[in-house]
Amino acid sequence: MNDQTISNRKQAAAAAVDHKDPVLRGALASAHDDERSQQPLGREALDVAVAWSIVGLFAIVLMGVIHSLSIILIPIVMAIVVGMILGVAATKLNSYGIPGFAVALILSSAVALVFFVVINSLIDPLSTLASEGPGIVEKAIERFVPYLQSLRWLNFSAATFSMSSISLESLISRSGDILTVVGANLTPAIVQGLVFFAALLLFLYSRLRLRKAVIMAFPQRHQRLRTIRTIGSIEHVLSSYFATASLMYAGLGVTMVIIAYAGGLAMPFLWGLFAFLSSFVPFLGITAMTLALTIGGILTHDSLLLGLLPAIIFFTIHLLMENLAFPAVVGKNMEINPFLVFVAIIFWTWMWGAAGAMLALPLSLIGMTIARELFPSRKVVPNLPS
């Protein structure tokens, strides 16, 4: 048998496999892939490196732009997120025949009213805290210095925290620097607040036209349908999540007021408000709140156990709510990987500070929803016997 005959038989067998037997066809393809994996990459590796380098450079430039334009991007992004959270409410009001501008005015006014109530509620407790601040600091020093002195390797003493060396003249001489720092931070905050409310009003007013423009930007019908589904899913997830979270965290805030009142802590309403607001920042909020309760309890009570009791009770209730009650209410469709949320908080806090920490969770929800709509998980259908 000559070589030509052998070659013809191999080609015929390969053709038969390609057309008739999918199992053998898959085996041949797998063997071909294994053979290619053993070969050196060569120029293919260089192409991959170039592609990833371009992606990396684009990401670096994008992060630089986001960081440099933070004073404008923060209020605009926050307005878009809040507007999408209120999207379901806006659609409901539109169904009652209320015109679009009236809906935008009503919802933006409601958000402004919530901000006003929160700020007004904080004025009196914070002014009282500021007036009693020096006494609280001195009491904290007297209480914690013995614990720190017991740790000899820290080399702490009462003189380390002494405030007697700070004279009135030095405080007056530094008051100009303090006012400069406050003014430098207050002015951008006022500007960002005005930009936020203006952007929120205009976004709510033109949300339907913006949605139509985004949908019509895609040429294919299936792309437009997927865009419609994605935008609707984002609004539904954000609205459902934050409506549920607001109710549950409000209950946590009321519980914190009771804990603070029973635990003898000063200004229990302020503790409840801080518990409500801090819960919207995962990980960092509960950590800051627990540390504050620990310090406040130790300063209030002489017994260490009584001082730690409010923090222990609050941390336990928050832990049970976040890990048992909250997942049972929102369901598995809105669960996010805790590691991804933690990375998002660290990243956006590094980029935009406290505002980034507040936006990390809604931005994670938006990214999760987009990924789920663009890359839906395939359901495996078992081969049942006939």
Short mmCIF file of C-alpha atoms in Angstrom, two decimals:
data_model
loop_
_atom_site.label_atom_id
_atom_site.label_comp_id
_atom_site.label_asym_id
_atom_site.label_seq_id
_atom_site.Cartn_x
_atom_site.Cartn_y
_atom_site.Cartn_z
CA MET A 1 0.00 0.00 0.00
CA ASN A 2 1.56 3.25 -1.09
CA ASP A 3 1.70 6.55 0.78
CA GLN A 4 -0.97 8.16 -1.40
CA THR A 5 -3.50 5.50 -0.46
CA ILE A 6 -2.73 5.91 3.25
CA SER A 7 -3.12 9.68 2.98
CA ASN A 8 -6.43 9.32 1.17
CA ARG A 9 -7.76 6.97 3.84
CA LYS A 10 -6.77 9.39 6.61
CA GLN A 11 -8.53 12.24 4.87
CA ALA A 12 -11.64 10.12 4.35
CA ALA A 13 -11.65 9.09 8.03
CA ALA A 14 -11.26 12.70 9.12
CA ALA A 15 -14.13 13.75 6.84
CA ALA A 16 -16.30 10.99 8.25
CA VAL A 17 -15.51 12.07 11.81
CA ASP A 18 -16.22 15.73 11.05
CA HIS A 19 -19.64 14.98 9.62
CA LYS A 20 -20.94 11.97 11.52
CA ASP A 21 -19.41 11.47 14.95
CA PRO A 22 -19.40 14.53 17.28
CA VAL A 23 -17.56 12.65 20.01
CA LEU A 24 -14.60 11.82 17.77
CA ARG A 25 -14.71 15.33 16.33
CA GLY A 26 -14.40 16.77 19.84
CA ALA A 27 -11.54 14.39 20.63
CA LEU A 28 -9.64 15.46 17.52
CA ALA A 29 -10.21 19.13 18.34
CA SER A 30 -8.98 18.57 21.90
CA ALA A 31 -5.87 16.79 20.63
CA HIS A 32 -5.25 19.66 18.21
CA ASP A 33 -5.57 22.21 21.05
CA ASP A 34 -3.19 20.20 23.23
CA GLU A 35 -0.67 20.12 20.40
CA ARG A 36 -0.94 23.91 19.95
CA SER A 37 -0.55 24.48 23.70
CA GLN A 38 2.85 22.75 23.61
CA GLN A 39 4.17 25.04 20.90
CA PRO A 40 6.01 28.29 21.79
CA LEU A 41 3.79 31.39 21.66
CA GLY A 42 6.15 33.55 19.66
CA ARG A 43 4.42 36.52 18.09
CA GLU A 44 1.10 35.56 19.66
CA ALA A 45 2.52 36.32 23.12
CA LEU A 46 3.70 39.71 21.91
CA ASP A 47 0.23 40.51 20.53
CA VAL A 48 -1.35 39.57 23.85
CA ALA A 49 1.15 41.72 25.75
CA VAL A 50 0.49 44.69 23.46
CA ALA A 51 -3.28 44.33 23.86
CA TRP A 52 -3.08 44.21 27.66
CA SER A 53 -0.62 47.11 27.70
CA ILE A 54 -3.11 49.24 25.78
CA VAL A 55 -5.87 48.29 28.22
CA GLY A 56 -3.61 49.08 31.19
CA LEU A 57 -2.60 52.48 29.79
CA PHE A 58 -6.25 53.33 29.12
CA ALA A 59 -7.18 52.34 32.68
CA ILE A 60 -4.39 54.51 34.14
CA VAL A 61 -5.43 57.53 32.06
CA LEU A 62 -9.10 56.97 32.96
CA MET A 63 -8.32 56.83 36.69
CA GLY A 64 -6.29 60.02 36.39
CA VAL A 65 -9.17 61.80 34.67
CA ILE A 66 -11.69 60.53 37.24
CA HIS A 67 -9.49 61.72 40.10
CA SER A 68 -8.67 65.13 38.60
CA LEU A 69 -12.33 65.88 37.76
CA SER A 70 -13.66 64.66 41.10
CA ILE A 71 -15.14 68.03 42.10
CA ILE A 72 -17.52 67.82 39.12
CA LEU A 73 -17.89 64.05 38.71
CA ILE A 74 -18.81 63.33 42.34
CA PRO A 75 -22.08 65.35 42.40
CA ILE A 76 -23.02 64.31 38.85
CA VAL A 77 -22.46 60.59 39.51
CA MET A 78 -24.29 60.88 42.82
CA ALA A 79 -27.20 62.64 41.09
CA ILE A 80 -27.39 59.89 38.45
CA VAL A 81 -27.34 57.16 41.12
CA VAL A 82 -30.01 58.89 43.23
CA GLY A 83 -32.07 59.55 40.08
CA MET A 84 -31.93 55.87 39.13
CA ILE A 85 -32.90 54.89 42.67
CA LEU A 86 -35.93 57.17 42.33
CA GLY A 87 -36.66 55.87 38.81
CA VAL A 88 -39.43 53.49 39.91
CA ALA A 89 -41.09 56.28 41.93
CA ALA A 90 -40.83 58.64 38.93
CA THR A 91 -42.47 56.06 36.66
CA LYS A 92 -45.26 55.56 39.20
CA LEU A 93 -45.92 59.31 39.42
CA ASN A 94 -45.90 59.59 35.62
CA SER A 95 -48.56 56.87 35.43
CA TYR A 96 -50.86 59.14 37.47
CA GLY A 97 -50.69 61.78 34.76
CA ILE A 98 -48.25 64.11 36.54
CA PRO A 99 -46.03 65.92 34.01
CA GLY A 100 -42.33 65.18 33.90
CA PHE A 101 -41.08 68.51 35.27
CA ALA A 102 -43.51 68.31 38.20
CA VAL A 103 -42.29 64.77 38.98
CA ALA A 104 -38.67 65.94 38.88
CA LEU A 105 -39.47 68.90 41.13
CA ILE A 106 -41.37 66.76 43.64
CA LEU A 107 -38.67 64.08 43.94
CA SER A 108 -35.72 66.49 44.03
CA SER A 109 -37.54 68.58 46.65
CA ALA A 110 -38.09 65.42 48.71
CA VAL A 111 -34.37 64.63 48.55
CA ALA A 112 -33.54 68.22 49.56
CA LEU A 113 -36.00 67.96 52.45
CA VAL A 114 -34.33 64.77 53.69
CA PHE A 115 -30.92 66.48 53.56
CA PHE A 116 -32.31 69.49 55.43
CA VAL A 117 -33.89 67.35 58.15
CA VAL A 118 -30.67 65.34 58.65
CA ILE A 119 -28.48 68.44 58.80
CA ASN A 120 -30.91 70.26 61.09
CA SER A 121 -31.02 67.22 63.39
CA LEU A 122 -27.24 67.22 63.61
CA ILE A 123 -26.77 70.91 64.39
CA ASP A 124 -27.75 70.87 68.08
CA PRO A 125 -25.98 67.61 69.04
CA LEU A 126 -22.82 68.59 67.18
CA SER A 127 -22.76 72.08 68.71
CA THR A 128 -23.16 70.50 72.15
CA LEU A 129 -20.41 68.04 71.33
CA ALA A 130 -18.13 70.87 70.16
CA SER A 131 -18.73 72.89 73.34
CA GLU A 132 -18.03 69.87 75.53
CA GLY A 133 -15.19 68.65 73.33
CA PRO A 134 -12.24 69.79 75.52
CA GLY A 135 -13.79 68.16 78.61
CA ILE A 136 -14.41 64.94 76.71
CA VAL A 137 -10.83 64.91 75.44
CA GLU A 138 -9.40 65.45 78.92
CA LYS A 139 -11.61 62.71 80.33
CA ALA A 140 -10.55 60.37 77.53
CA ILE A 141 -6.88 61.09 78.27
CA GLU A 142 -7.39 60.40 81.99
CA ARG A 143 -9.18 57.15 81.20
CA PHE A 144 -6.89 55.73 78.51
CA VAL A 145 -3.46 56.84 79.74
CA PRO A 146 -3.31 54.13 82.47
CA TYR A 147 -3.99 51.45 79.83
CA LEU A 148 -1.32 52.88 77.55
CA GLN A 149 1.19 53.24 80.37
CA SER A 150 0.82 49.53 81.13
CA LEU A 151 2.26 48.85 77.69
CA ARG A 152 5.85 49.82 78.40
CA TRP A 153 7.05 49.39 74.83
CA LEU A 154 4.81 52.30 73.73
CA ASN A 155 6.67 54.76 76.03
CA PHE A 156 3.50 56.74 76.73
CA SER A 157 3.09 59.00 79.72
CA ALA A 158 0.58 61.58 80.93
CA ALA A 159 2.86 64.36 79.67
CA THR A 160 2.56 62.98 76.14
CA PHE A 161 -1.10 63.98 76.02
CA SER A 162 -0.85 67.06 78.18
CA MET A 163 -2.73 70.06 76.81
CA SER A 164 -1.24 72.56 79.28
CA SER A 165 1.47 73.56 76.83
CA ILE A 166 -1.15 74.88 74.41
CA SER A 167 -1.68 78.52 75.30
CA LEU A 168 -4.47 80.85 74.30
CA GLU A 169 -2.07 82.93 72.22
CA SER A 170 -1.03 79.90 70.18
CA LEU A 171 -4.65 78.96 69.57
CA ILE A 172 -5.44 82.51 68.41
CA SER A 173 -2.38 82.56 66.13
CA ARG A 174 -3.49 79.31 64.54
CA SER A 175 -7.12 80.33 64.16
CA GLY A 176 -6.37 81.92 60.78
CA ASP A 177 -4.97 78.64 59.46
CA ILE A 178 -7.98 76.76 60.81
CA LEU A 179 -10.42 79.16 59.14
CA THR A 180 -8.47 78.87 55.89
CA VAL A 181 -8.70 75.07 55.95
CA VAL A 182 -12.42 75.17 56.80
CA GLY A 183 -13.12 77.72 54.07
CA ALA A 184 -11.12 75.75 51.49
CA ASN A 185 -13.20 72.64 52.21
CA LEU A 186 -16.54 74.37 52.73
CA THR A 187 -16.62 76.24 49.43
CA PRO A 188 -16.19 73.12 47.21
CA ALA A 189 -18.79 71.31 49.35
CA ILE A 190 -21.35 74.08 48.74
CA VAL A 191 -20.56 74.09 45.01
CA GLN A 192 -20.88 70.31 44.82
CA GLY A 193 -24.20 70.45 46.68
CA LEU A 194 -25.60 72.96 44.19
CA VAL A 195 -24.33 70.90 41.25
CA PHE A 196 -25.87 67.76 42.77
CA PHE A 197 -29.37 69.21 43.16
CA ALA A 198 -29.28 70.87 39.73
CA ALA A 199 -28.08 67.64 38.08
CA LEU A 200 -30.68 65.58 39.98
CA LEU A 201 -33.52 67.87 38.88
CA LEU A 202 -32.43 67.85 35.24
CA PHE A 203 -31.76 64.09 35.22
CA LEU A 204 -35.22 63.29 36.59
CA TYR A 205 -36.80 65.70 34.11
CA SER A 206 -35.01 64.26 31.06
CA ARG A 207 -34.59 60.64 32.17
CA LEU A 208 -36.96 59.26 29.51
CA ARG A 209 -35.24 61.17 26.71
CA LEU A 210 -31.82 60.12 27.98
CA ARG A 211 -32.97 56.50 28.10
CA LYS A 212 -34.31 56.73 24.55
CA ALA A 213 -31.03 58.26 23.33
CA VAL A 214 -28.99 55.47 24.94
CA ILE A 215 -31.26 52.79 23.48
CA MET A 216 -31.26 54.24 19.96
CA ALA A 217 -27.46 54.51 20.00
CA PHE A 218 -27.33 50.76 19.26
CA PRO A 219 -28.08 49.77 15.65
CA GLN A 220 -29.37 46.20 16.13
CA ARG A 221 -32.77 45.33 17.54
CA HIS A 222 -31.45 42.68 19.95
CA GLN A 223 -28.93 45.21 21.28
CA ARG A 224 -31.69 47.72 21.93
CA LEU A 225 -33.81 45.12 23.70
CA ARG A 226 -30.89 44.16 25.90
CA THR A 227 -30.23 47.83 26.69
CA ILE A 228 -33.88 48.33 27.68
CA ARG A 229 -33.71 45.27 29.91
CA THR A 230 -30.42 46.40 31.47
CA ILE A 231 -31.63 49.91 32.31
CA GLY A 232 -34.86 48.55 33.78
CA SER A 233 -32.94 46.00 35.84
CA ILE A 234 -30.57 48.67 37.20
CA GLU A 235 -33.45 50.89 38.32
CA HIS A 236 -35.29 47.93 39.86
CA VAL A 237 -32.23 46.63 41.72
CA LEU A 238 -31.23 50.05 43.06
CA SER A 239 -34.77 50.98 44.10
CA SER A 240 -35.51 47.63 45.74
CA TYR A 241 -32.16 47.44 47.49
CA PHE A 242 -32.15 50.94 48.96
CA ALA A 243 -35.84 50.91 49.86
CA THR A 244 -35.33 47.69 51.80
CA ALA A 245 -32.04 48.91 53.27
CA SER A 246 -33.59 52.21 54.39
CA LEU A 247 -36.39 50.44 56.25
CA MET A 248 -34.07 47.93 57.93
CA TYR A 249 -31.41 50.50 58.80
CA ALA A 250 -34.11 52.80 60.19
CA GLY A 251 -35.10 49.97 62.50
CA LEU A 252 -31.43 49.56 63.42
CA GLY A 253 -31.23 53.28 64.17
CA VAL A 254 -34.24 53.08 66.50
CA THR A 255 -32.66 50.06 68.18
CA MET A 256 -29.44 52.04 68.60
CA VAL A 257 -31.35 54.88 70.28
CA ILE A 258 -32.75 52.37 72.79
CA ILE A 259 -29.29 50.84 73.34
CA ALA A 260 -27.72 54.27 73.89
CA TYR A 261 -30.49 55.36 76.27
CA ALA A 262 -30.35 52.12 78.26
CA GLY A 263 -26.56 52.19 78.25
CA GLY A 264 -26.41 55.70 79.67
CA LEU A 265 -24.74 57.25 76.63
CA ALA A 266 -25.21 60.95 75.99
CA MET A 267 -27.29 62.13 72.97
CA PRO A 268 -28.96 58.79 72.12
CA PHE A 269 -30.73 60.28 69.08
CA LEU A 270 -27.36 61.21 67.58
CA TRP A 271 -26.13 57.64 68.07
CA GLY A 272 -29.21 56.31 66.31
CA LEU A 273 -28.76 58.70 63.38
CA PHE A 274 -25.10 57.76 63.02
CA ALA A 275 -26.03 54.06 63.12
CA PHE A 276 -28.56 54.60 60.33
CA LEU A 277 -26.21 56.59 58.09
CA SER A 278 -23.07 54.51 58.69
CA SER A 279 -24.86 51.28 57.76
CA PHE A 280 -25.00 52.38 54.12
CA VAL A 281 -21.19 52.11 53.96
CA PRO A 282 -20.38 48.39 54.27
CA PHE A 283 -17.50 47.31 56.51
CA LEU A 284 -16.18 50.82 57.18
CA GLY A 285 -19.46 52.09 58.64
CA ILE A 286 -19.92 49.28 61.15
CA THR A 287 -16.24 49.47 62.10
CA ALA A 288 -16.35 53.22 62.77
CA MET A 289 -19.63 52.91 64.66
CA THR A 290 -18.38 50.06 66.87
CA LEU A 291 -15.17 51.93 67.72
CA ALA A 292 -17.12 55.09 68.55
CA LEU A 293 -19.47 53.12 70.81
CA THR A 294 -16.52 51.46 72.51
CA ILE A 295 -14.85 54.80 73.28
CA GLY A 296 -18.12 56.42 74.33
CA GLY A 297 -19.03 53.51 76.61
CA ILE A 298 -15.60 53.44 78.29
CA LEU A 299 -15.79 57.19 78.89
CA THR A 300 -19.29 56.88 80.36
CA HIS A 301 -18.87 53.91 82.71
CA ASP A 302 -16.18 53.07 85.23
CA SER A 303 -16.63 49.35 84.64
CA LEU A 304 -14.98 48.08 81.46
CA LEU A 305 -17.71 45.48 80.90
CA LEU A 306 -20.51 48.04 81.11
CA GLY A 307 -18.53 50.34 78.81
CA LEU A 308 -18.16 47.65 76.14
CA LEU A 309 -21.73 46.35 76.42
CA PRO A 310 -23.40 48.89 74.03
CA ALA A 311 -20.80 48.23 71.34
CA ILE A 312 -21.13 44.45 71.75
CA ILE A 313 -24.94 44.55 71.53
CA PHE A 314 -24.95 46.85 68.50
CA PHE A 315 -22.30 44.82 66.68
CA THR A 316 -24.20 41.57 67.33
CA ILE A 317 -27.53 42.98 66.10
CA HIS A 318 -25.89 44.49 63.00
CA LEU A 319 -24.08 41.23 62.27
CA LEU A 320 -27.27 39.18 62.50
CA MET A 321 -29.20 41.64 60.35
CA GLU A 322 -26.58 41.81 57.60
CA ASN A 323 -25.97 38.05 57.43
CA LEU A 324 -29.43 36.61 58.14
CA ALA A 325 -32.29 39.10 57.87
CA PHE A 326 -31.06 41.24 54.99
CA PRO A 327 -30.20 38.37 52.56
CA ALA A 328 -33.54 36.72 53.36
CA VAL A 329 -35.42 39.91 52.44
CA VAL A 330 -33.55 41.06 49.31
CA GLY A 331 -33.01 37.54 47.94
CA LYS A 332 -30.06 36.01 46.15
CA ASN A 333 -30.50 38.09 42.97
CA MET A 334 -29.06 41.16 44.71
CA GLU A 335 -26.30 39.47 46.68
CA ILE A 336 -22.81 40.79 45.92
CA ASN A 337 -19.49 39.14 46.57
CA PRO A 338 -18.24 40.71 49.86
CA PHE A 339 -14.65 40.75 48.58
CA LEU A 340 -15.66 42.73 45.48
CA VAL A 341 -17.58 45.20 47.65
CA PHE A 342 -14.56 45.61 49.93
CA VAL A 343 -12.25 46.24 46.96
CA ALA A 344 -14.76 48.72 45.50
CA ILE A 345 -14.93 50.63 48.80
CA ILE A 346 -11.15 50.82 49.07
CA PHE A 347 -10.82 51.93 45.44
CA TRP A 348 -13.53 54.61 45.47
CA THR A 349 -12.45 55.88 48.90
CA TRP A 350 -8.94 56.27 47.50
CA MET A 351 -10.34 58.08 44.44
CA TRP A 352 -13.05 60.30 45.95
CA GLY A 353 -12.74 60.11 49.73
CA ALA A 354 -15.90 59.85 51.86
CA ALA A 355 -18.17 60.43 48.85
CA GLY A 356 -16.50 57.51 47.07
CA ALA A 357 -17.13 55.26 50.08
CA MET A 358 -20.85 56.11 49.91
CA LEU A 359 -20.99 55.54 46.14
CA ALA A 360 -19.06 52.25 46.21
CA LEU A 361 -22.09 50.07 46.99
CA PRO A 362 -24.51 51.53 44.39
CA LEU A 363 -21.77 51.49 41.74
CA SER A 364 -21.10 47.84 42.61
CA LEU A 365 -24.81 47.07 42.23
CA ILE A 366 -24.86 48.80 38.84
CA GLY A 367 -21.78 46.89 37.67
CA MET A 368 -23.21 43.59 38.92
CA THR A 369 -26.51 44.20 37.10
CA ILE A 370 -24.80 45.14 33.83
CA ALA A 371 -22.56 42.06 33.99
CA ARG A 372 -25.53 39.80 34.70
CA GLU A 373 -27.51 41.21 31.76
CA LEU A 374 -24.61 41.17 29.29
CA PHE A 375 -23.30 37.75 30.34
CA PRO A 376 -26.32 35.75 31.53
CA SER A 377 -25.56 32.47 33.20
CA ARG A 378 -26.57 29.45 31.18
CA LYS A 379 -28.91 27.03 32.88
CA VAL A 380 -27.83 23.42 32.56
CA VAL A 381 -30.78 21.25 31.50
CA PRO A 382 -30.27 17.62 32.54
CA ASN A 383 -30.79 14.86 29.99
CA LEU A 384 -33.77 13.05 31.47
CA PRO A 385 -34.53 9.51 30.30
CA SER A 386 -37.46 9.21 27.91
#
